[in-house]
Tab-separated table of C-alpha atoms in Angstrom:
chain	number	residue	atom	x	y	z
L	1	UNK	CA	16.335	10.221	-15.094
L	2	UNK	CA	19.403	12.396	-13.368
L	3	UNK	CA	16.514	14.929	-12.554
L	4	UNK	CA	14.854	12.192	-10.728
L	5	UNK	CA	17.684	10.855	-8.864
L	6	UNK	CA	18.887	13.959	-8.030
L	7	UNK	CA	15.117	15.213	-6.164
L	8	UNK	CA	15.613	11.242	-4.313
L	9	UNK	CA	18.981	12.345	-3.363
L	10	UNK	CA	18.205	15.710	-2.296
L	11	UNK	CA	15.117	13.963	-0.316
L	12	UNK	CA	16.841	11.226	0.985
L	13	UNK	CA	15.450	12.139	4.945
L	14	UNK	CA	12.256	12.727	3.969
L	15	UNK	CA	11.858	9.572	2.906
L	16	UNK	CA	13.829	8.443	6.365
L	17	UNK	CA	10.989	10.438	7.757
L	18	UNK	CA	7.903	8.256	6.246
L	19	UNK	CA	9.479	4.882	6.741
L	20	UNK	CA	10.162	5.653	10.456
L	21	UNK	CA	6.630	6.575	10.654
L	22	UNK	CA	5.553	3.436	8.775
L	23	UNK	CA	7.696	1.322	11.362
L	24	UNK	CA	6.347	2.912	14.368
L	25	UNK	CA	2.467	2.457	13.228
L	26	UNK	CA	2.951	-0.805	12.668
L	27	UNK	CA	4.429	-1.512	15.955
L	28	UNK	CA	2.135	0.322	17.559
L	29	UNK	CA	-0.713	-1.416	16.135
L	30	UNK	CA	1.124	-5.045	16.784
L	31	UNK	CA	1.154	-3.553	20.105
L	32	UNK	CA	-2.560	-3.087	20.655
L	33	UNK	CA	-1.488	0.820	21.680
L	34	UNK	CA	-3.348	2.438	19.492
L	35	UNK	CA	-2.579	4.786	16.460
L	36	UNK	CA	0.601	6.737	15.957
L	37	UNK	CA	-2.082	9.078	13.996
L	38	UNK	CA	-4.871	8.929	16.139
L	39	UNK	CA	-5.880	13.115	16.131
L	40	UNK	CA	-5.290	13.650	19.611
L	41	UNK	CA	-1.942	12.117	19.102
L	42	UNK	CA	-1.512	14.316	15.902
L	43	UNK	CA	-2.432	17.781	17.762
L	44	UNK	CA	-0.434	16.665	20.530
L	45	UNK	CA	2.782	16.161	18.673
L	46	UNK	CA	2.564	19.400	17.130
L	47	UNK	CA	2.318	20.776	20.940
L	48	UNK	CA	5.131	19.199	22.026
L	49	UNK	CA	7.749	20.085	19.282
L	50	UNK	CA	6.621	23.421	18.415
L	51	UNK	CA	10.001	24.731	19.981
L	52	UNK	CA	11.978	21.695	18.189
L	53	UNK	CA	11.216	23.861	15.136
L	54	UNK	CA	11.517	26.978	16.262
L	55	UNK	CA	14.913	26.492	18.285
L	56	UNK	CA	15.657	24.645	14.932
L	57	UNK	CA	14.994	27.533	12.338
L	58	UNK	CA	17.414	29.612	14.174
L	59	UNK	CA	20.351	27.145	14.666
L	60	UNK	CA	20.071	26.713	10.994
L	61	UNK	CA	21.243	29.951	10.375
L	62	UNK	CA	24.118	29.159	12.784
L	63	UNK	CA	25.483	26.032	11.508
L	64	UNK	CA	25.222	27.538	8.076
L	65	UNK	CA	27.766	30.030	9.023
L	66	UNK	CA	30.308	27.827	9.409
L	67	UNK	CA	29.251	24.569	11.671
L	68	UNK	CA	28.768	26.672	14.427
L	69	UNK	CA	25.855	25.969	17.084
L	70	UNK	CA	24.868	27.682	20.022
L	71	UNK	CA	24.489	25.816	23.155
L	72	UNK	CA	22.755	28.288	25.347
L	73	UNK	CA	19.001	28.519	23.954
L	74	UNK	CA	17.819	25.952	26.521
L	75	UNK	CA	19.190	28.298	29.083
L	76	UNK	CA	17.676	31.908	27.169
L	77	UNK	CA	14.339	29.490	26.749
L	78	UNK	CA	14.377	29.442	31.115
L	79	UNK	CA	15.542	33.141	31.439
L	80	UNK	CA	12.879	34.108	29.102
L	81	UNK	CA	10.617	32.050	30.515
L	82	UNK	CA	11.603	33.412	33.861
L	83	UNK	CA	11.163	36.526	32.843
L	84	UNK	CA	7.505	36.729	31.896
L	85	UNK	CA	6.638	34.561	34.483
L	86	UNK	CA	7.649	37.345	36.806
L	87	UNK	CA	6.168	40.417	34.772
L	88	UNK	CA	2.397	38.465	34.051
L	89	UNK	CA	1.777	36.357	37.063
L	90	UNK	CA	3.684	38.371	39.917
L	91	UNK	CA	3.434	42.090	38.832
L	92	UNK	CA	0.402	41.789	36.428
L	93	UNK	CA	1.969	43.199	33.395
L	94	UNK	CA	-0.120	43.604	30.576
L	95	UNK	CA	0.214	40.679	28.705
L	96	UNK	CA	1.698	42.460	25.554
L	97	UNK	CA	3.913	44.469	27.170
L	98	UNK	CA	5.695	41.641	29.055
L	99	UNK	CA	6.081	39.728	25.761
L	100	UNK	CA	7.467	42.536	23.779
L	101	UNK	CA	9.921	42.901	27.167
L	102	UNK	CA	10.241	39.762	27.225
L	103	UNK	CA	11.576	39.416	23.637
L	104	UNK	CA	13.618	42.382	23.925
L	105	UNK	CA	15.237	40.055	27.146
L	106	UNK	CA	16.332	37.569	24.083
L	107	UNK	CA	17.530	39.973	21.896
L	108	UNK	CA	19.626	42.044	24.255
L	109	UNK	CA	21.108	38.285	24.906
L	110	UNK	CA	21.662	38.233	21.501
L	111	UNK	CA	23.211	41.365	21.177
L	112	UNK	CA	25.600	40.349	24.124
L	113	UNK	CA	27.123	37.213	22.773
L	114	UNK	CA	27.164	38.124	19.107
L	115	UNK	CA	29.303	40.830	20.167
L	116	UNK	CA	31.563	38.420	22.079
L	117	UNK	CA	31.596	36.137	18.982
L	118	UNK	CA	31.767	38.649	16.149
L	119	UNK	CA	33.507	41.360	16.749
L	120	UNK	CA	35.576	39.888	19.261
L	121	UNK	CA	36.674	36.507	17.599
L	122	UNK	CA	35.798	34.332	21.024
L	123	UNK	CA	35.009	30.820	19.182
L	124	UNK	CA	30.894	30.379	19.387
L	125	UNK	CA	30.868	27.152	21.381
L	126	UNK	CA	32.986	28.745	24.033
L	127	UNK	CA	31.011	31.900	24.269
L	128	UNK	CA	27.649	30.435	24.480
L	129	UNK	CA	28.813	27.460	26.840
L	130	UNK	CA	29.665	30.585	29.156
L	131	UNK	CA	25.511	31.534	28.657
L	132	UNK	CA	24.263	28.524	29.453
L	133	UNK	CA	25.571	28.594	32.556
L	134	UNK	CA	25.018	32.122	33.069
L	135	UNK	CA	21.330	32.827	32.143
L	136	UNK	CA	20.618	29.182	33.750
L	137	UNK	CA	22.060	30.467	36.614
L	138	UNK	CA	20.278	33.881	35.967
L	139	UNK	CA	16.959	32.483	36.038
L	140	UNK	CA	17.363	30.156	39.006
L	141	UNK	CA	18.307	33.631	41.153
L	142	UNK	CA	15.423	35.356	39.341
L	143	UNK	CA	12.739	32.711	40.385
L	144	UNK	CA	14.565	31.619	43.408
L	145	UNK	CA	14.290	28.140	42.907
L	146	UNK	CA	10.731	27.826	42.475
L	147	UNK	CA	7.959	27.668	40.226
L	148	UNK	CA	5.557	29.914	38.468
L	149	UNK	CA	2.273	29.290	38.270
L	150	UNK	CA	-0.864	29.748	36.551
L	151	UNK	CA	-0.801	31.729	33.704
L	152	UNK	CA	-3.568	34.001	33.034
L	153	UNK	CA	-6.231	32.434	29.862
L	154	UNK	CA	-5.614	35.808	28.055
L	155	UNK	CA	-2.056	34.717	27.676
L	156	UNK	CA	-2.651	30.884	27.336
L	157	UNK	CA	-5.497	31.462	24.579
L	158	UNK	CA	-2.102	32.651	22.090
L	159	UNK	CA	-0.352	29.675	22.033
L	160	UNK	CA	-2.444	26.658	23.619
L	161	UNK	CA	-6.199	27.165	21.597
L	162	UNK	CA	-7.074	26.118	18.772
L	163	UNK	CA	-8.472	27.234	14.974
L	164	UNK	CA	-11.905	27.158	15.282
L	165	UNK	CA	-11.752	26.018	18.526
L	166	UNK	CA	-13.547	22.418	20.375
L	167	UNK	CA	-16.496	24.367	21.087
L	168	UNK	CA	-17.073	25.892	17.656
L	169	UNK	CA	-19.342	23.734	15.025
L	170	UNK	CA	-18.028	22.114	11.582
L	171	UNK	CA	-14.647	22.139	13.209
L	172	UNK	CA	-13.961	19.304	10.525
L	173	UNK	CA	-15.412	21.779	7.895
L	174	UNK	CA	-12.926	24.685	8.467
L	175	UNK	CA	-10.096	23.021	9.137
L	176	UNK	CA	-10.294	21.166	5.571
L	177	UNK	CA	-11.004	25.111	3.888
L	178	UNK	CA	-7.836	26.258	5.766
L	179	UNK	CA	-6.071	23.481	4.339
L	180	UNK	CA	-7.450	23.694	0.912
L	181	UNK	CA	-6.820	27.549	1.081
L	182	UNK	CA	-3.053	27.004	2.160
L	183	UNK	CA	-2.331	24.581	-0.907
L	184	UNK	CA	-4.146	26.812	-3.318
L	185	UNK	CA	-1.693	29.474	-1.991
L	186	UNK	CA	1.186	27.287	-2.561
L	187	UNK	CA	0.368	26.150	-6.102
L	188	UNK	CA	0.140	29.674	-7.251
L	189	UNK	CA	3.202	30.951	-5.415
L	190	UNK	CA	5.167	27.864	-6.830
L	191	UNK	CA	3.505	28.201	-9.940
L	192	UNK	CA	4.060	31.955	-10.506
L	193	UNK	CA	7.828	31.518	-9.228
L	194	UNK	CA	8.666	29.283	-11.882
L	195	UNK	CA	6.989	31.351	-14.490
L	196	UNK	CA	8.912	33.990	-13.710
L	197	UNK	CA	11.911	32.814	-13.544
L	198	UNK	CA	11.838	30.796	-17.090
L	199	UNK	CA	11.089	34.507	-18.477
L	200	UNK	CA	14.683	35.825	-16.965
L	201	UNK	CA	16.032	32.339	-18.554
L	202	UNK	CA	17.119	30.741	-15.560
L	203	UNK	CA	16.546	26.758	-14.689
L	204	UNK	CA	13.508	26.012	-13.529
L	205	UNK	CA	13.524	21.866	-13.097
L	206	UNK	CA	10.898	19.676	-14.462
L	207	UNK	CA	7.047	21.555	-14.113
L	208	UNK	CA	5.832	17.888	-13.917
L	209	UNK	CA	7.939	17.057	-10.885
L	210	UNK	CA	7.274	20.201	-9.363
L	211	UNK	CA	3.231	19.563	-9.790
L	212	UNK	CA	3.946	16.081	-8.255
L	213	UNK	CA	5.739	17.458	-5.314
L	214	UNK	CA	3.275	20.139	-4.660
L	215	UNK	CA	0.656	17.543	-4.687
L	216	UNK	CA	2.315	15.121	-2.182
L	217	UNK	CA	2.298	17.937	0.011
L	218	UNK	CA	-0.824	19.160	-0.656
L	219	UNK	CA	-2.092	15.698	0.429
L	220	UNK	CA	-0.057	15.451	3.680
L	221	UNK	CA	-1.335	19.123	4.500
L	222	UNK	CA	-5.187	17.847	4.019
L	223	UNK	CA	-4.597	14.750	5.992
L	224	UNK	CA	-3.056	16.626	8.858
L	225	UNK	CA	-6.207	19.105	8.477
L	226	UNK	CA	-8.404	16.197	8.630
L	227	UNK	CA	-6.540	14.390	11.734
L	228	UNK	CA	-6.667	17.650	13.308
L	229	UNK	CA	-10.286	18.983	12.309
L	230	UNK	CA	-11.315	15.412	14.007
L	231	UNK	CA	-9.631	17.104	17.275
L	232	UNK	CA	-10.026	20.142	18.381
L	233	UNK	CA	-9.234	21.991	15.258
L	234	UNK	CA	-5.476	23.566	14.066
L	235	UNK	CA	-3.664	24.576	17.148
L	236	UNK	CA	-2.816	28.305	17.045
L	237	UNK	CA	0.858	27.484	17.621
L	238	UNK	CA	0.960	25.830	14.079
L	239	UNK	CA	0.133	29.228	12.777
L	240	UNK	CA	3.336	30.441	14.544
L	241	UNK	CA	5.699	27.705	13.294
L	242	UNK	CA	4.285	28.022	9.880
L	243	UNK	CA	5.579	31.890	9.718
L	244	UNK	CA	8.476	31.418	11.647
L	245	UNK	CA	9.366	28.702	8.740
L	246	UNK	CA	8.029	30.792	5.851
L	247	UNK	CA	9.530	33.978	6.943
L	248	UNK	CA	12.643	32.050	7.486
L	249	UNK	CA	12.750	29.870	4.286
L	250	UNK	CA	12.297	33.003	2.458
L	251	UNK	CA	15.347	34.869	4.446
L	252	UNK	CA	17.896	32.165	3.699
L	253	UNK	CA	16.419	31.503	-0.132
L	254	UNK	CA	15.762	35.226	-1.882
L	255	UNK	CA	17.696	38.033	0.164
L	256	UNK	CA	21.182	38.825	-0.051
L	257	UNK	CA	21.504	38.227	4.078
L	258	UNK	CA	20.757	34.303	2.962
L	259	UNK	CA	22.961	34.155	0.398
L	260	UNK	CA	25.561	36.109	2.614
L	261	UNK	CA	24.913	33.161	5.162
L	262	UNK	CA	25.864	30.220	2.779
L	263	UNK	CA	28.803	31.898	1.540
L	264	UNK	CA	30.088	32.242	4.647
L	265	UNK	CA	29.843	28.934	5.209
L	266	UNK	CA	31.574	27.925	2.059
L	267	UNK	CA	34.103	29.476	2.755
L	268	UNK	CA	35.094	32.504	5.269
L	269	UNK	CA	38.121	33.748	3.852
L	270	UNK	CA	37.070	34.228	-0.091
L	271	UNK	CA	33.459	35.544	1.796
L	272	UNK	CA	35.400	38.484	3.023
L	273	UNK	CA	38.308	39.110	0.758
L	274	UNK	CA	34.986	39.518	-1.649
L	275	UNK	CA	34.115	42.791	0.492
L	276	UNK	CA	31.127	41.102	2.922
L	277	UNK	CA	30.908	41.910	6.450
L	278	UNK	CA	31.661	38.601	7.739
L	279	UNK	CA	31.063	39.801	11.437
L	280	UNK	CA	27.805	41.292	10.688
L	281	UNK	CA	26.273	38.211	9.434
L	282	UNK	CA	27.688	36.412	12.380
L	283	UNK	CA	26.580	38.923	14.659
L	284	UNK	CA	23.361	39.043	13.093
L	285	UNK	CA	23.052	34.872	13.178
L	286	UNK	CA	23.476	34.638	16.855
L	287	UNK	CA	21.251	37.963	17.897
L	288	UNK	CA	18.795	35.834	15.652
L	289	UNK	CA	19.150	32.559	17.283
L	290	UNK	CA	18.283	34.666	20.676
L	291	UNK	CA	15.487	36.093	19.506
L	292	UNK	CA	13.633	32.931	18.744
L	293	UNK	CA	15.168	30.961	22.118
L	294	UNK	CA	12.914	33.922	23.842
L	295	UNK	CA	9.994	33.348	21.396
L	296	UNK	CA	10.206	29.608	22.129
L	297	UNK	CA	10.308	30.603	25.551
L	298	UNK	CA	6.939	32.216	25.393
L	299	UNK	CA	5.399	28.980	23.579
L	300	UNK	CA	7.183	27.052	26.548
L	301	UNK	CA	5.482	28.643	29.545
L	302	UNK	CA	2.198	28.708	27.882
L	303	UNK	CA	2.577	24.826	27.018
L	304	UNK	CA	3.513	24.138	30.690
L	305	UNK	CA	1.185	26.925	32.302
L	306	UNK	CA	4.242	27.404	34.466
L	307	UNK	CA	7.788	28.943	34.494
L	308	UNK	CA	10.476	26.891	35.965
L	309	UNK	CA	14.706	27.211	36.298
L	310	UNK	CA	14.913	23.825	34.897
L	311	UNK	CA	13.083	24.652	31.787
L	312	UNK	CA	14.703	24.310	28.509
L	313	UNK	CA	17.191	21.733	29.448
L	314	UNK	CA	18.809	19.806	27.037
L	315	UNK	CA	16.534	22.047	24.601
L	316	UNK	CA	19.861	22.877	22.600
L	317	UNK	CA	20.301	19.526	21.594
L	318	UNK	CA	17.060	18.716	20.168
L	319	UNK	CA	17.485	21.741	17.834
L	320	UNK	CA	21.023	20.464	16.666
L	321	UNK	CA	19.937	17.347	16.152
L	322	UNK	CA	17.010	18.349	14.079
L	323	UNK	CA	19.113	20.938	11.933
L	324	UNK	CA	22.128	17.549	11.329
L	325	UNK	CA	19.564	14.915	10.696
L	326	UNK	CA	17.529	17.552	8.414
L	327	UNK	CA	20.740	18.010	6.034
L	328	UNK	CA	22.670	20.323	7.478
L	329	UNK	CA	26.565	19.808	6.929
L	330	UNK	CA	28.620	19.930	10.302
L	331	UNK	CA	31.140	21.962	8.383
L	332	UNK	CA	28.506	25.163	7.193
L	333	UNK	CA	27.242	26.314	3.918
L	334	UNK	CA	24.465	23.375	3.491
L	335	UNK	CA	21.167	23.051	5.291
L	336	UNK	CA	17.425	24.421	4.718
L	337	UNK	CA	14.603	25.667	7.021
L	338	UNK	CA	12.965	22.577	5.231
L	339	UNK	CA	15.138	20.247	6.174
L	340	UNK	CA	15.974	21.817	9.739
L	341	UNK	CA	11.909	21.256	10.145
L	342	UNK	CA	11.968	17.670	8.821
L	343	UNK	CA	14.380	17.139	11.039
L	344	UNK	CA	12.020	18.367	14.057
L	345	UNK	CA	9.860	16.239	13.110
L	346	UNK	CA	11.725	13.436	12.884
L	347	UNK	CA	12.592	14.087	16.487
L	348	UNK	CA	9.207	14.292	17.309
L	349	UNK	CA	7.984	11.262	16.156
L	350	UNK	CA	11.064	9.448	17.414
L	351	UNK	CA	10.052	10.603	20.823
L	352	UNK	CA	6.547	10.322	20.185
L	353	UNK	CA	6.793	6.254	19.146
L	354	UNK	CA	9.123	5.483	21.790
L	355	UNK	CA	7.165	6.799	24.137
L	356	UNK	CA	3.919	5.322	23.380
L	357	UNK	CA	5.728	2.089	22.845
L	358	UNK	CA	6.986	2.250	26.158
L	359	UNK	CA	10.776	1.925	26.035
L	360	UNK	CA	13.170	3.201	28.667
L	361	UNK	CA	13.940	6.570	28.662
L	362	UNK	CA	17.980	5.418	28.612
L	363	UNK	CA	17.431	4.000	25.800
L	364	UNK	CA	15.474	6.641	24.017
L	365	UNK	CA	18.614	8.745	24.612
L	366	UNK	CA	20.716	5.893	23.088
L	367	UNK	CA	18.336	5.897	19.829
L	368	UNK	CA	18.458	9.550	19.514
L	369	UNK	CA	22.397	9.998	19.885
L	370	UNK	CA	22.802	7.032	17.336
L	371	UNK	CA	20.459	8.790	14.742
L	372	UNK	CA	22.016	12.005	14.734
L	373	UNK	CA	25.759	10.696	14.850
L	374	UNK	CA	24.635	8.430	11.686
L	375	UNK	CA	23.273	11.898	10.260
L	376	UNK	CA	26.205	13.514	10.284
L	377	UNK	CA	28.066	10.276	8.974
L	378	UNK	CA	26.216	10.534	5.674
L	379	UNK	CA	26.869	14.043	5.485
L	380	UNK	CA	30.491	13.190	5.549
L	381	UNK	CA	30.691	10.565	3.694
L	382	UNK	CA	28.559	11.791	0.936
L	383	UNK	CA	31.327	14.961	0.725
L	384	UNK	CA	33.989	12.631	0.128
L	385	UNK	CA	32.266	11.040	-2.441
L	386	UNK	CA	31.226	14.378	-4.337
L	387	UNK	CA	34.617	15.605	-3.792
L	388	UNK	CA	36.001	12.451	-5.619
């Protein structure tokens, strides 16, 4: 019975997650607007907030470090952007050379304020409030005000086609044997994990509620294949968020760097008196958080067939949001890539429902601030209460 509380506790926004999508079917269906998971709808949402969950893998590792965000990806994400506008459409770059460049653009930002913040004990918000302004600024001068436009197909066809593609037959057929193929792959990884680790004699949990959670998501993955197979087939940019979030999950779950990153977190001072490079793993978090504000970049332009100086606004707040409604404490040393991509979602199909609904845009901003300041309310609250 504790077990089971404790996997309710532990999924307490996940469960947020499916009665806010319950709520907004039904009103959309009161509404005579439709279905909230109509396929278009489906592949569409995934579109849109593909750099929620990107932007909010990365500020993850951030926040873990010690509540610490960064508040200049929106303004990397238009740089970027900027950027390979400039070497693809205007100079004709080869495609793959101007996104490796362009990359190396986020990292070298990377490299530039993790310095600042790291090895030169600036305090993260004011260092990165100084580069949004700056590569905002950057990328206005670089584009001189204007806007970038079209994108050649060979560069589109990465990030806005789809798995088989609308053209191909059985596109229902193969996107239901990628699904099936992805949760065969997960019960055997799962599976195999837990073996293993009852033969070192560690905790493993309940097998049964493990089963039952692998087939819950098993289901949710066929039923997204299905929606989506009913489109136009799995969008390729799916692909990308599912290794950016299994690469990720992986980093912060079995290496030492993870580990390194919750500590940290914990606390700083016993981190370091312990003999860990404090300042590497800070560096390291914020040359991260670059790199995948430039590879959201590159999703971006290809999303928008355009680069533009205003791009990216206000991105940095959907990723904090998403990474504080997802779990993460506002004090460091508790969050998931998980959670950080629940929280995306969440986002998404907050935007998504008020938006087909038709409310104000004002008040979509009211909604959204109220959600994530109640998010980090029951983080609070629920440390108080564990720490008495």
């Amino acid at each position: 019975m504790n077990k089971v509380k404790t996997a309710l506790k532990n999924n307490t926004m996940l469960f947020a997650l499916v009665v806010v999508m319950i709520l907004f079917q039904v009103l959309i269906t009161i509404g005579g607007k439709g279905s909230m998971f109509a396929p278009t709808n489906v592949s569409n949402l995934i579109m849109q907030n593909s750099y929620v969950v990107i932007l909010a893998t990365g500020m993850l590792l951030c926040i873990l470090t010690g509540g610490n965000i960064d508040l200049s990806v929106g303004s990397i994400v238009a740089l970027v952007g900027a950027v390979t506008g400039i070497l693809i459409v205007n100079m004709n770059m080869n495609i793959y050379l101007a996104m490796l460049l362009s990359l190396l653009v986020g990292l070298a930002i990377g490299v530039w304020q993790g310095f600042w913040i790291a090895y030169m004990n600036i305090p993260p918000f004011l260092v990165t409030l100084s580069g949004m302004l700056i590569w905002r600024g950057l990328a206005t001068v670089l584009l001189n005000g204007t806007t970038i436009s079209p994108f050649p197909e060979s560069y589109l066809k990465y990030f806005t086609s789809y798995i088989p593609g609308a053209q191909s037959e059985n596109v229902l057929m193969i996107s239901l044997i990628i699904g099936a193929a992805c949760c065969i792959v997960m019960f055997g990884i799962s599976l195999y994990s837990q073996a293993k680790k009852r033969r070192k004699g560690y905790d493993t949990g309940n097998t049964t509620l493990l089963i039952i959670k692998l087939a819950v998501i098993s289901a949710v993955i066929m039923v997204i294949c299905y929606l989506l197979g009913n489109n136009k087939g799995i969008p390729v940019v799916l692909v990308l968020l599912a290794v950016v979030v299994l690469v990720y999950h992986y980093l912060t779950t079995r290496t030492v760097s993870g580990r390194h990153l919750y500590a940290l977190g914990g606390n700083a001072k016993a981190t370091q008196l312990s003999g860990i490079d404090t300042r590497r793993i800070m560096f390291g978090a914020y040359v991260n958080m670059a790199f995948l504000a430039a590879v959201a970049a590159l999703v971006c332009v290809a999303r928008f067939n355009s680069a533009a100086p205003s791009a990216g606004t206000n991105y940095e707040l959907d990723a904090i949001g998403a990474c504080f409604i997802g779990g993460a404490s506002a004090y460091g040393g508790t969050g998931t890539v998980g959670g950080a991509v629940i929280g995306a979602i969440f986002m998404g199909i907050l935007n998504n429902g008020m938006s087909i609904l038709g409310i104000d845009a004002n008040w979509q901003k009211m909604i959204k601030g109220l959600v994530l300041l109640f998010a980090v309310v029951f983080d609070v609250v629920s440390k108080k209460r564990s720490k008495s």
